[in-house]
Coordinates of C-alpha atoms in Angstrom, one line a residue:
M1 CA 22.1 -11.1 -3.3
L2 CA 25.1 -12.0 -1.5
L3 CA 26.8 -9.5 0.5
C4 CA 30.2 -8.7 -1.1
S5 CA 33.4 -8.6 1.3
V6 CA 33.0 -5.4 3.3
T7 CA 35.9 -3.4 1.9
L8 CA 34.8 -0.4 2.6
Y9 CA 38.0 1.9 2.1
T10 CA 41.7 1.1 1.2
V11 CA 43.7 2.9 3.4
L12 CA 47.2 4.3 3.8
D13 CA 46.8 5.9 7.2
A14 CA 43.8 4.7 9.2
A15 CA 43.5 7.7 11.3
E16 CA 43.1 10.0 8.2
A17 CA 41.1 7.6 6.0
A18 CA 38.7 5.8 7.9
P19 CA 35.2 4.6 6.4
S20 CA 33.0 7.4 5.2
N21 CA 29.4 8.1 6.0
S22 CA 28.5 7.3 2.6
D23 CA 30.6 3.9 2.9
V24 CA 28.5 3.0 5.9
N25 CA 25.2 3.8 4.3
T26 CA 26.2 1.7 1.5
L27 CA 27.1 -1.2 3.6
I28 CA 23.8 -0.8 5.5
D29 CA 21.7 -0.8 2.2
R30 CA 23.6 -4.1 1.5
L31 CA 22.8 -5.8 4.6
K32 CA 19.1 -5.0 4.3
F33 CA 19.0 -7.2 1.3
Q34 CA 21.4 -10.0 1.8
E35 CA 20.3 -13.4 1.1
N36 CA 22.5 -15.6 3.0
L37 CA 25.1 -15.0 5.6
D38 CA 28.8 -15.0 4.3
W39 CA 31.4 -15.4 7.0
N40 CA 33.8 -13.3 4.6
D41 CA 31.7 -10.2 5.3
F42 CA 33.0 -10.0 8.9
L43 CA 36.0 -10.1 10.7
I44 CA 35.9 -13.3 12.9
T45 CA 38.4 -15.2 14.7
D46 CA 39.7 -18.5 13.1
H47 CA 39.8 -20.0 16.7
L48 CA 36.0 -20.0 17.4
P49 CA 34.6 -23.7 18.0
E50 CA 31.9 -24.8 15.7
I51 CA 29.2 -24.7 18.2
Q52 CA 30.2 -21.1 19.2
R53 CA 30.3 -20.3 15.4
D54 CA 26.6 -21.5 14.8
E55 CA 25.5 -19.4 17.9
L56 CA 27.3 -16.2 16.5
N57 CA 25.8 -17.1 13.0
K58 CA 22.2 -16.7 14.7
K59 CA 23.2 -13.6 16.5
I60 CA 24.2 -11.8 13.2
Q61 CA 21.2 -12.9 11.3
S62 CA 19.2 -11.7 14.5
Q63 CA 20.8 -8.3 14.8
I64 CA 20.5 -7.8 11.0
R65 CA 16.8 -9.0 11.1
N66 CA 15.9 -6.8 14.1
K67 CA 18.1 -3.8 13.8
I68 CA 18.7 -3.3 10.1
R69 CA 15.2 -4.0 8.7
K70 CA 14.3 -3.2 5.3
E71 CA 11.7 -0.7 5.9
Y72 CA 14.1 1.5 8.2
H73 CA 15.7 4.6 7.1
F74 CA 19.4 5.2 8.5
E75 CA 21.5 8.0 9.3
V76 CA 25.1 8.3 10.6
L77 CA 25.0 10.5 13.7
D78 CA 28.7 10.2 14.9
K79 CA 32.0 8.4 14.3
K80 CA 35.2 7.9 16.4
V81 CA 38.6 6.5 15.0
L82 CA 41.4 5.3 17.0
R83 CA 44.2 4.0 14.7
D84 CA 43.0 0.8 13.4
V85 CA 39.6 0.7 14.8
C86 CA 36.6 2.8 14.7
A87 CA 32.9 3.1 15.4
F88 CA 30.1 4.7 13.9
I89 CA 26.7 5.8 15.8
I90 CA 23.5 4.8 13.4
C91 CA 20.0 6.0 14.1
A92 CA 17.0 3.9 12.3
T93 CA 13.8 5.6 11.9
D94 CA 10.7 4.3 10.5
E95 CA 8.4 6.6 8.1
R96 CA 5.1 4.9 9.6
N97 CA 6.0 5.6 13.0
P98 CA 7.1 9.3 13.7
I99 CA 8.2 8.7 17.2
F100 CA 10.3 5.6 16.6
S101 CA 14.0 5.6 16.7
E102 CA 16.8 2.9 17.5
I103 CA 20.4 4.1 18.1
S104 CA 23.1 1.4 17.3
G105 CA 26.8 1.2 16.9
L106 CA 28.9 -0.2 14.0
T107 CA 32.3 -1.2 14.7
F108 CA 35.4 -1.8 12.3
C109 CA 38.7 -3.1 12.1
K110 CA 41.5 -2.1 9.7
V111 CA 43.0 -5.7 8.3
K112 CA 45.4 -5.2 5.5
D113 CA 44.5 -1.7 4.5
Q114 CA 40.9 -2.9 4.5
W115 CA 38.1 -2.1 7.0
K116 CA 36.1 -5.0 8.1
L117 CA 32.9 -5.0 10.1
T118 CA 33.0 -6.7 13.5
P119 CA 30.1 -9.6 13.7
L120 CA 28.3 -7.9 16.8
M121 CA 27.2 -4.2 16.6
G122 CA 29.2 -2.0 19.0
S123 CA 31.4 -4.8 20.1
F124 CA 34.9 -6.1 19.2
R125 CA 34.1 -9.6 20.5
H126 CA 34.9 -12.7 18.4
T127 CA 37.2 -10.5 16.2
G128 CA 40.6 -11.8 17.6
F129 CA 41.7 -8.5 16.4
N130 CA 45.3 -7.8 17.7
L131 CA 44.7 -10.2 20.3
Y132 CA 46.9 -10.0 23.7
Q133 CA 48.3 -6.6 22.7
L134 CA 47.4 -4.4 25.6
E135 CA 47.5 -1.1 23.9
A136 CA 45.1 -2.4 21.0
E137 CA 42.8 -4.1 23.3
A138 CA 42.4 -0.9 25.4
R139 CA 41.6 1.2 22.2
Q140 CA 38.9 -1.4 21.8
R141 CA 37.6 -1.0 25.0
E142 CA 37.6 2.7 24.8
L143 CA 35.5 2.6 21.7
E144 CA 33.1 0.1 23.1
K145 CA 32.5 2.6 26.2
W146 CA 32.1 5.4 23.8
V147 CA 29.6 3.7 21.7
F148 CA 27.6 2.7 24.8
K149 CA 27.7 6.3 26.1
Q150 CA 26.9 8.0 22.9
Q151 CA 24.0 5.6 22.3
A152 CA 22.3 7.1 25.5
V153 CA 23.2 10.8 24.5
Y154 CA 21.8 10.4 20.8
K155 CA 18.7 8.5 22.2
S156 CA 17.4 11.5 24.3
K157 CA 18.4 13.9 21.6
V158 CA 16.6 12.2 18.7
Q159 CA 13.7 11.5 20.8
G160 CA 13.3 15.3 21.3
Q161 CA 13.9 16.2 17.8
Q162 CA 11.4 13.7 16.7
E163 CA 8.7 15.0 18.9
N164 CA 9.2 18.6 18.1
K165 CA 8.9 17.6 14.6
L166 CA 5.7 15.8 15.0
L167 CA 4.1 18.6 17.0
N168 CA 5.1 21.0 14.3
K169 CA 3.3 18.9 11.8
I170 CA 0.3 18.5 13.9
S171 CA 0.1 22.0 14.4
E172 CA -0.1 22.5 10.8
F173 CA -3.7 21.3 11.1
S174 CA -4.4 22.1 14.7
S175 CA -3.4 25.9 14.2
E176 CA -6.1 26.7 11.4
S177 CA -9.1 28.8 12.3
A178 CA -11.4 26.4 10.8
F179 CA -10.1 23.6 12.7
Q180 CA -10.2 25.6 15.8
A181 CA -13.7 26.4 15.6
K182 CA -15.0 22.9 14.9
E183 CA -17.9 21.6 17.1
P184 CA -17.7 18.2 18.5
S185 CA -20.1 16.8 15.6
A186 CA -17.9 18.5 12.8
L187 CA -14.7 17.4 14.5
V188 CA -15.9 13.7 14.6
L189 CA -16.9 13.9 10.9
Y190 CA -13.5 15.5 10.0
F191 CA -11.7 12.7 12.2
L192 CA -13.6 9.8 10.0
S193 CA -12.6 11.6 7.0
M194 CA -9.1 11.9 7.8
V195 CA -8.9 8.1 8.8
K196 CA -10.2 7.3 5.5
Q197 CA -7.4 9.5 4.0
A198 CA -4.9 7.8 6.7
N199 CA -3.9 11.3 7.6
F200 CA -1.7 10.7 10.5
H201 CA -1.2 14.3 11.8
A202 CA -4.6 15.4 11.2
I203 CA -5.9 12.5 13.2
A204 CA -3.4 13.4 16.1
A205 CA -4.8 16.9 16.1
C206 CA -8.4 15.9 16.5
L207 CA -7.0 13.7 19.3
G208 CA -5.3 17.0 21.0
V209 CA -1.9 15.6 21.1
D210 CA -0.3 18.8 20.3
L211 CA -1.9 20.4 23.5
A212 CA 0.2 18.4 26.0
E213 CA 3.4 19.8 27.5
S214 CA 5.3 16.7 27.0
F215 CA 4.4 13.0 25.6
G216 CA 3.0 11.4 28.7
D217 CA 1.3 7.7 28.7
D218 CA -2.1 9.1 27.2
E219 CA -0.3 10.8 24.2
L220 CA 2.0 8.0 23.5
Q221 CA -0.8 5.4 23.7
A222 CA -2.8 7.6 21.4
I223 CA 0.2 7.9 18.9
Y224 CA 0.9 4.0 19.0
S225 CA -2.8 3.2 18.2
L226 CA -2.7 5.7 15.3
V227 CA 0.6 4.1 14.1
E228 CA -0.7 0.6 14.6
G229 CA -4.2 1.5 13.2
L230 CA -3.1 3.1 10.1
S231 CA -0.3 0.2 9.4
G232 CA -2.6 -1.6 7.0
G233 CA -2.1 -4.6 9.1
R234 CA -4.5 -7.4 9.8
Q235 CA -5.2 -7.0 13.4
V236 CA -6.2 -3.5 13.4
G237 CA -9.5 -3.5 15.0
D238 CA -12.1 -1.2 13.5
W239 CA -9.3 1.1 12.0
A240 CA -9.4 -1.1 8.7
K241 CA -13.3 -0.8 8.5
L242 CA -13.2 3.1 8.6
Q243 CA -10.1 3.0 6.0
E244 CA -11.2 0.4 3.7
Q245 CA -15.0 -0.1 3.7
P246 CA -17.5 2.2 2.1
Y247 CA -20.1 3.8 4.4
I248 CA -22.5 6.4 5.1
A249 CA -22.2 8.3 8.4
T250 CA -24.6 10.9 10.2
V251 CA -24.6 12.4 13.6
L252 CA -27.0 11.3 16.1
E253 CA -28.6 13.7 18.7
D254 CA -27.3 13.3 22.2
D255 CA -28.3 15.0 25.5
D256 CA -24.8 14.3 26.7
N257 CA -22.5 17.2 25.9
E258 CA -19.6 15.0 26.6
M259 CA -20.7 12.3 23.8
V260 CA -20.9 12.2 20.1
S261 CA -22.5 9.3 18.5
V262 CA -22.3 8.3 14.8
A263 CA -24.8 6.2 13.0
M264 CA -23.1 4.2 10.4
F265 CA -24.4 2.1 7.7
F266 CA -21.6 -0.3 5.7
P267 CA -23.0 -2.0 2.4
E268 CA -20.6 -4.6 2.6
L269 CA -20.5 -5.7 6.0
E270 CA -22.6 -7.5 8.8
P271 CA -24.2 -6.1 10.8
K272 CA -24.5 -3.3 8.2
E273 CA -26.2 -0.8 10.9
Q274 CA -23.8 0.4 13.4
I275 CA -23.1 3.3 16.0
L276 CA -19.6 4.6 16.9
E277 CA -19.4 6.6 20.3
F278 CA -17.0 9.4 20.8
S279 CA -16.1 11.1 24.2
V280 CA -15.2 14.6 23.6
K281 CA -13.8 17.3 25.8
K282 CA -12.7 21.2 25.6
M283 CA -9.3 21.7 25.8
G284 CA -8.4 25.4 26.2
S285 CA -10.3 27.0 23.4
R286 CA -10.9 23.9 21.1
W287 CA -12.6 20.4 21.3
V288 CA -10.7 17.3 21.3
L289 CA -11.7 13.8 21.1
E290 CA -10.9 10.4 22.5
L291 CA -10.5 7.4 20.6
P292 CA -13.1 4.6 21.2
D293 CA -11.9 1.7 23.1
N294 CA -12.0 -0.5 20.0
M295 CA -9.7 1.7 18.3
S296 CA -7.3 2.3 21.0
L297 CA -4.6 -0.3 22.0
D298 CA -5.2 -2.2 25.3
D299 CA -2.3 -2.8 27.7
E300 CA -1.2 -5.9 25.7
G301 CA -0.8 -3.9 22.6
K302 CA -3.8 -5.3 20.9
F303 CA -7.2 -3.8 19.7
S304 CA -10.5 -4.9 21.0
D305 CA -12.3 -7.4 19.1
A306 CA -15.7 -5.7 19.8
D307 CA -17.3 -3.8 17.0
F308 CA -19.5 -0.6 16.9
R309 CA -22.6 -2.8 17.6
G310 CA -20.8 -4.4 20.8
W311 CA -22.4 -4.6 24.2
K312 CA -20.1 -1.5 25.2
L313 CA -22.4 0.8 23.6
K314 CA -24.6 3.1 25.9
R315 CA -28.0 1.8 26.5
E316 CA -29.8 4.5 24.6
N317 CA -27.4 3.8 21.6
R318 CA -28.4 0.1 21.6
S319 CA -32.1 1.0 21.4
R320 CA -31.4 3.4 18.5
L321 CA -29.8 0.7 16.1
D322 CA -33.2 0.1 14.5
E323 CA -33.4 3.8 13.5
V324 CA -29.8 4.0 11.8
S325 CA -31.1 3.3 8.3
P326 CA -33.9 5.9 8.2
L327 CA -31.8 8.5 9.7
I328 CA -29.2 7.7 7.4
I329 CA -31.6 8.1 4.4
S330 CA -33.0 11.4 5.8
S331 CA -29.2 12.7 5.8
L332 CA -28.6 12.0 2.1
K333 CA -28.8 15.0 -0.4
P334 CA -30.8 13.8 -3.3
V335 CA -28.9 13.7 -6.6
S336 CA -30.6 13.6 -10.0
A337 CA -29.8 14.7 -13.5
D338 CA -31.7 15.8 -16.6
S339 CA -30.4 12.9 -18.8
S340 CA -30.1 9.3 -18.2
G341 CA -26.4 9.7 -19.3
V342 CA -25.3 12.2 -16.9
L343 CA -26.8 10.1 -14.0
L344 CA -25.1 7.1 -15.2
E345 CA -21.7 8.7 -15.3
R346 CA -22.2 9.6 -11.7
L347 CA -23.2 6.2 -10.8
L348 CA -20.2 4.6 -12.2
K349 CA -17.9 7.1 -10.9
A350 CA -19.4 6.3 -7.3
L351 CA -18.8 2.6 -8.0
S352 CA -15.0 3.2 -9.1
E353 CA -14.4 5.5 -6.0
G354 CA -16.1 3.5 -3.6
D355 CA -18.5 6.2 -3.0
F356 CA -21.5 4.7 -1.4
A357 CA -23.3 7.9 -0.2
T358 CA -23.4 9.2 -3.8
W359 CA -24.7 5.8 -5.1
C360 CA -27.5 6.4 -2.7
S361 CA -28.0 10.0 -3.2
C362 CA -28.9 9.1 -7.0
I363 CA -31.7 6.5 -5.7
K364 CA -35.2 7.9 -5.5
F365 CA -36.3 6.5 -2.4
M366 CA -40.2 6.0 -1.7
D367 CA -42.0 8.7 0.4
E368 CA -42.7 6.2 3.3
A369 CA -42.6 7.2 6.9
D370 CA -42.6 3.5 8.2
K371 CA -39.2 3.0 9.6
A372 CA -39.2 -0.9 8.5
V373 CA -39.7 0.0 4.8
R374 CA -37.0 2.8 4.9
R375 CA -34.7 0.3 6.5
D376 CA -35.6 -2.5 3.5
E377 CA -34.9 0.2 0.8
L378 CA -31.5 0.9 2.2
I379 CA -30.8 -2.8 2.4
A380 CA -31.9 -3.1 -1.1
A381 CA -29.5 -0.3 -2.1
A382 CA -26.7 -2.0 -0.6
E383 CA -27.4 -5.2 -2.0
S384 CA -27.5 -3.7 -5.5
W385 CA -24.0 -1.9 -4.7
S386 CA -22.6 -5.2 -3.4
E387 CA -23.8 -7.2 -6.3
I388 CA -22.3 -5.1 -9.1
K389 CA -19.1 -4.3 -6.8
K390 CA -18.0 -7.6 -5.7
K391 CA -14.3 -7.0 -5.6
S392 CA -12.3 -4.3 -4.1
L393 CA -10.6 -3.5 -7.4
M394 CA -13.0 -3.3 -10.2
A395 CA -13.0 -1.6 -13.5
F396 CA -16.7 -0.2 -14.4
K397 CA -17.8 0.0 -17.9
L398 CA -21.1 1.2 -19.7
V399 CA -21.7 -1.4 -22.2
S400 CA -25.0 -0.2 -23.6
V401 CA -28.3 2.1 -22.6
R402 CA -31.9 1.3 -23.9
E403 CA -34.3 4.1 -23.0
A404 CA -38.1 4.7 -23.2
E405 CA -40.3 7.7 -22.5
N406 CA -40.1 7.3 -18.6
V407 CA -37.5 4.4 -18.1
A408 CA -33.9 3.6 -18.9
V409 CA -32.0 0.1 -18.4
A410 CA -28.1 0.2 -18.7
K411 CA -26.0 -2.8 -19.3
V412 CA -22.9 -2.4 -17.0
L413 CA -19.8 -4.5 -17.0
A414 CA -18.0 -4.8 -13.6
V415 CA -14.5 -6.5 -14.2
S416 CA -11.7 -7.3 -11.7
K417 CA -8.6 -5.5 -12.5
Q418 CA -6.6 -8.1 -10.6
R419 CA -8.2 -11.0 -12.6
P420 CA -9.8 -9.6 -15.9
N421 CA -11.6 -13.2 -16.7
D422 CA -13.6 -12.4 -13.5
Y423 CA -16.4 -10.1 -14.4
V424 CA -20.0 -9.2 -13.6
I425 CA -22.7 -8.2 -15.9
D426 CA -25.5 -6.1 -14.1
Y427 CA -28.3 -3.8 -14.9
L428 CA -29.3 -0.5 -13.7
V429 CA -32.7 0.6 -14.0
L430 CA -33.4 4.4 -14.1
C431 CA -36.9 6.2 -14.0
K432 CA -37.8 9.8 -14.9
A433 CA -40.1 11.8 -12.7
N434 CA -40.5 15.7 -13.0
Q435 CA -38.1 15.9 -15.8
Q436 CA -35.2 14.4 -13.9
W437 CA -33.7 11.1 -13.9
H438 CA -33.2 8.8 -10.8
M439 CA -32.1 5.2 -9.9
V440 CA -34.9 3.0 -8.5
M441 CA -35.0 0.0 -6.3
E442 CA -37.3 -3.0 -6.9
K443 CA -40.2 -1.6 -4.8
S444 CA -40.9 1.1 -7.2
F445 CA -42.1 -1.4 -9.6
E446 CA -44.4 -3.2 -7.3
G447 CA -48.1 -2.9 -7.1
D448 CA -50.8 -2.3 -9.7
D449 CA -50.0 1.3 -10.0
A450 CA -46.6 0.6 -11.5
E451 CA -47.7 -1.8 -14.0
G452 CA -47.1 0.2 -17.2
L453 CA -43.8 1.1 -15.6
R454 CA -43.0 -2.7 -15.0
A455 CA -43.7 -3.4 -18.3
A456 CA -41.8 -0.9 -20.2
R457 CA -38.8 -2.0 -18.0
D458 CA -39.0 -5.7 -18.7
K459 CA -39.1 -4.7 -22.6
L460 CA -35.8 -2.9 -22.4
I461 CA -34.2 -5.5 -20.3
K462 CA -34.9 -8.4 -22.9
E463 CA -34.1 -6.2 -25.7
I464 CA -30.5 -5.3 -24.0
K465 CA -30.0 -9.0 -23.1
D466 CA -30.4 -9.9 -26.7
E467 CA -27.5 -8.0 -27.7
G468 CA -25.4 -10.9 -27.1
D469 CA -22.1 -11.6 -25.1
V470 CA -19.6 -8.8 -24.1
D471 CA -16.0 -8.6 -25.7
V472 CA -14.2 -7.8 -22.5
A473 CA -10.6 -6.8 -23.7
P474 CA -11.4 -3.9 -25.9
L475 CA -13.2 -2.3 -22.7
L476 CA -10.4 -2.8 -20.6
L477 CA -7.3 -2.3 -22.6
G478 CA -8.0 1.5 -22.6
E479 CA -5.1 3.3 -24.0
C480 CA -2.8 0.1 -24.2
H481 CA -0.8 -0.3 -27.3
V482 CA -1.8 -3.3 -29.4
I483 CA 1.0 -3.9 -31.7
S484 CA 2.1 -6.9 -33.9
L485 CA 5.4 -8.5 -33.7
A486 CA 6.2 -7.0 -37.3
N487 CA 5.9 -3.6 -35.9
F488 CA 8.5 -3.9 -33.2
A489 CA 10.8 -0.8 -33.7
D490 CA 14.6 -0.9 -33.6
C491 CA 15.7 -0.7 -30.0
T492 CA 19.5 -0.3 -30.6
G493 CA 19.1 3.4 -30.0
V494 CA 17.2 3.0 -26.7
D495 CA 19.4 4.2 -23.9
Q496 CA 19.0 2.9 -20.3
S497 CA 17.2 5.9 -18.9
A498 CA 14.4 5.6 -21.4
V499 CA 13.8 2.0 -20.1
K500 CA 14.1 2.9 -16.5
E501 CA 11.7 5.8 -17.1
S502 CA 9.0 3.5 -18.5
Y503 CA 9.6 1.0 -15.9
L504 CA 9.2 3.6 -12.9
R505 CA 6.1 4.9 -14.5
Y506 CA 4.4 1.6 -14.8
D507 CA 5.6 0.5 -11.2
D508 CA 4.5 3.9 -9.8
S509 CA 1.0 3.6 -11.5
L510 CA 0.6 0.1 -9.8
M511 CA 1.7 1.3 -6.7
K512 CA -1.2 3.9 -6.7
E513 CA -3.7 1.3 -8.2
D514 CA -4.0 3.7 -11.2
Y515 CA -4.8 0.8 -13.6
A516 CA -5.5 3.3 -16.7
N517 CA -2.1 5.0 -16.5
A518 CA -0.2 1.8 -16.2
L519 CA -1.9 0.7 -19.6
K520 CA -0.5 3.7 -21.4
V521 CA 3.1 2.5 -21.2
A522 CA 2.2 -0.9 -21.7
A523 CA 1.9 -3.1 -24.9
A524 CA 0.0 -6.2 -25.9
I525 CA 1.0 -8.4 -28.7
K526 CA -1.9 -9.0 -30.9
G527 CA -3.7 -12.3 -29.7
T528 CA -2.5 -11.9 -26.2
E529 CA -4.8 -9.1 -25.0
L530 CA -6.6 -10.9 -22.3
Q531 CA -3.2 -12.5 -21.2
T532 CA -1.8 -9.2 -21.0
L533 CA -4.3 -7.9 -18.6
A534 CA -4.2 -11.1 -16.6
A535 CA -0.3 -10.4 -16.1
L536 CA -1.0 -6.8 -15.5
G537 CA -3.4 -8.0 -12.8
A538 CA -0.8 -9.9 -11.2
D539 CA 1.6 -7.4 -11.1
L540 CA -1.1 -5.1 -9.4
R541 CA -1.6 -7.6 -6.9
G542 CA 2.2 -7.8 -6.3
R543 CA 2.5 -4.0 -5.7
Q544 CA -0.4 -4.1 -3.2
D545 CA 1.6 -6.3 -0.9
K546 CA 3.2 -3.7 1.5
D547 CA 6.1 -6.0 2.4
S548 CA 7.4 -6.2 -1.1
K549 CA 9.9 -4.0 -2.7
Y550 CA 10.6 -3.9 -6.3
E551 CA 13.9 -2.5 -7.5
F552 CA 15.0 -1.5 -10.9
I553 CA 18.7 -2.7 -11.3
V554 CA 19.7 -2.5 -14.9
A555 CA 18.5 -2.3 -18.5
H556 CA 19.7 -4.5 -21.2
K557 CA 19.5 -4.0 -25.2
A558 CA 18.9 -6.2 -28.1
A559 CA 18.4 -5.6 -31.9
Q560 CA 14.5 -5.6 -31.4
M561 CA 13.8 -5.6 -27.9
C562 CA 14.9 -4.2 -24.4
A563 CA 14.7 -5.6 -20.8
A564 CA 15.0 -4.6 -17.4
T565 CA 16.4 -6.7 -14.2
I566 CA 14.2 -6.0 -11.3
R567 CA 15.1 -7.1 -7.9
L568 CA 12.0 -8.1 -5.6
T569 CA 12.5 -8.5 -1.7
N570 CA 10.1 -9.3 0.8
R571 CA 10.5 -8.0 4.5
R572 CA 8.6 -11.2 5.9
S573 CA 11.5 -13.3 4.5
S574 CA 14.9 -13.3 3.2
D575 CA 13.9 -14.7 -0.1
V576 CA 15.0 -12.5 -3.1
E577 CA 13.7 -13.0 -6.5
Y578 CA 15.0 -11.4 -10.1
L579 CA 12.6 -10.7 -12.7
L580 CA 13.2 -9.8 -16.1
Y581 CA 10.5 -7.2 -18.0
F582 CA 10.4 -7.2 -21.7
Y583 CA 10.2 -3.9 -23.4
C584 CA 9.3 -3.1 -27.2
K585 CA 9.4 0.3 -29.0
D586 CA 6.2 1.4 -30.8
G587 CA 7.2 4.7 -32.5
E588 CA 9.0 6.6 -30.1
Q589 CA 7.7 5.1 -27.0
V590 CA 9.4 2.3 -24.8
L591 CA 6.8 0.0 -23.6
V592 CA 6.7 -2.7 -20.9
L593 CA 5.4 -6.2 -22.0
P594 CA 3.4 -7.4 -18.9
Y595 CA 2.5 -10.6 -20.2
L596 CA 6.2 -11.8 -21.1
Q597 CA 7.9 -11.7 -18.1
Y598 CA 10.8 -14.1 -16.9
R599 CA 12.3 -15.1 -13.6
Y600 CA 15.6 -16.3 -12.7
E601 CA 15.5 -20.0 -12.1
Q602 CA 16.3 -20.4 -8.4
S603 CA 13.3 -22.6 -7.8
R604 CA 10.6 -25.1 -9.4
G605 CA 8.1 -22.5 -9.5
A606 CA 10.2 -20.0 -11.4
R607 CA 10.7 -22.8 -14.0
L608 CA 7.0 -23.4 -14.4
F609 CA 6.5 -19.6 -14.5
N610 CA 9.2 -19.1 -17.3
A611 CA 7.5 -22.3 -19.3
K612 CA 4.9 -20.0 -21.1
V613 CA 7.5 -17.3 -22.1
L614 CA 9.8 -20.0 -23.4
E615 CA 7.0 -21.9 -25.3
F616 CA 6.0 -18.3 -26.7
V617 CA 9.5 -17.5 -28.0
E618 CA 9.8 -20.5 -29.2
G619 CA 7.0 -20.5 -31.6
L620 CA 8.1 -17.3 -33.0
K621 CA 8.5 -17.2 -36.8
D622 CA 10.9 -14.1 -36.6
Q623 CA 14.2 -15.3 -35.9
G624 CA 15.5 -11.7 -35.0
I625 CA 13.1 -11.3 -32.4
K626 CA 13.5 -14.7 -30.9
D627 CA 17.2 -14.0 -30.9
S628 CA 16.5 -10.7 -29.3
F629 CA 14.4 -12.7 -26.6
M630 CA 17.2 -15.1 -25.8
S631 CA 19.8 -12.8 -25.8
L632 CA 18.0 -10.6 -23.1
I633 CA 17.2 -13.7 -20.8
N634 CA 21.1 -14.6 -21.0
K635 CA 22.2 -11.3 -20.1
H636 CA 19.7 -11.1 -17.2
N637 CA 20.9 -14.6 -16.1
E638 CA 24.5 -13.7 -16.3
L639 CA 24.0 -10.7 -14.1
V640 CA 22.2 -12.4 -11.6
N641 CA 24.9 -15.0 -11.3
E642 CA 27.4 -12.5 -10.6
M643 CA 25.2 -10.4 -8.2
R644 CA 24.8 -13.9 -6.1
N645 CA 28.3 -14.8 -6.4
E646 CA 29.9 -11.5 -5.2

């Protein structure tokens, strides 16, 4: 949206009615999301040559892009008013980095009872304001010096406050007696679990950041490594591996008291068997650990490309890589059930939660001492896991089960939440031994002794395959409302808050990847069930982009439908899109229609996107609903036109 002329406050007396802190915060929020630079937003002299004007344009864009970033939170710290000029000290912080702060100055001039922003932060250059008036220029110089001095004062003050706040947060974890008593092995496993949860303060406690008298180079390097490692970026070394990938880990025995080695098995990576080494030391009464080299930023601010299996491993660990799989199997706590149904529930839950350890615990591995056999079995378990869990975001549904005396076969549907037409059908084989059910790998059916078991399994698989194709939509729709156009309820009594509440619940569910909850506030028009699921998947993908921000602007009403204008911005670019979500009413619930979305047509892509919606609307037989659709689209377009032309 175009930033409107920055009329922060109409005043009678400049010294008493300068812009308020709230006015400045409103201005900053506008600057964050401006699409194009408008010269009317700033007080700029008319006597600036075109070349200098172009250079100034670039400087303004650069300072907004670098200092008023969309992800920053801003606070006004101080202000000073000298008759017709004033200055504000603002502080930018970033919730992703607890020790980041940037102190800047915003300066304003009063022109015809309006306060206007100067083009350069903390400076009155290029304004031409009260030029050649010595007293006025003296006030400007005085304010510029004040901004420069206060920036230094507040930089030190804010940094101290941030460090104290961070230490207090870390101490909430490190002061617990259970944490204090952790031995090195337990501390390392706790660290890994906190990395999986992206718990910054608990991880910092493991590193002993709170034990330093002040933040020196080592502490700052650890903090910056955590910030970057937990950022979710692409170049984060092995942090992403530990956060996003399923794995099983067990601590290896070490003769070195200052080293903890962890054997790790990653079913979806190559190599699957890896070892992670931690240096540990005692500080005071508690143990702390150091980040491995490949999880700590180097002097150039980058993570090492070497993985856990790299040449940097100690020699004794390089020789123990072949022992990882047998040790992993030995560390598992076997899980069984007295019915096949209970075991299948656990297996599907493990798949949904990415819990490879529980998946393997449900498997009955062969009683075999040979390391190669044990390794082959764990590799087979990983392959069965990966085959059924090919996508990171999957919904798993039990389609049917066939059971004989000692064998059961389950047909499982694994569907991509992001693309519901992309699905996998797989078969899980369970066996019963000593009245308990387990999942088994193919090796259990090899050999003459297993001939009867093998025949029973093959018979059940044939029967279950003969059941025919699977209708995906009903299995995936969950609690989504499937309604006909004839059942659209009157929307004239729906207020804006109801539409906003429905949108926020839908948006929040997608942000949390809570597919089932998003369906509860969604509706599919009969005949568009699969298209609705595909559209919901696209919305889910959009919310996974951490650089994107979806912002509810306003709700619109028509006779039989409602809609909401949503602003979509991305911090990687200055592009802004305006989406229109349609809503219907089913009983007392206001429900989003994911399949029917409209975009403000500012590009060829938006026009192509809208073609399906307009074609759907054109084909409607109910003139009332058709009129409601077009009325809402017109209201959306009119609103966006006004916002862009302000």
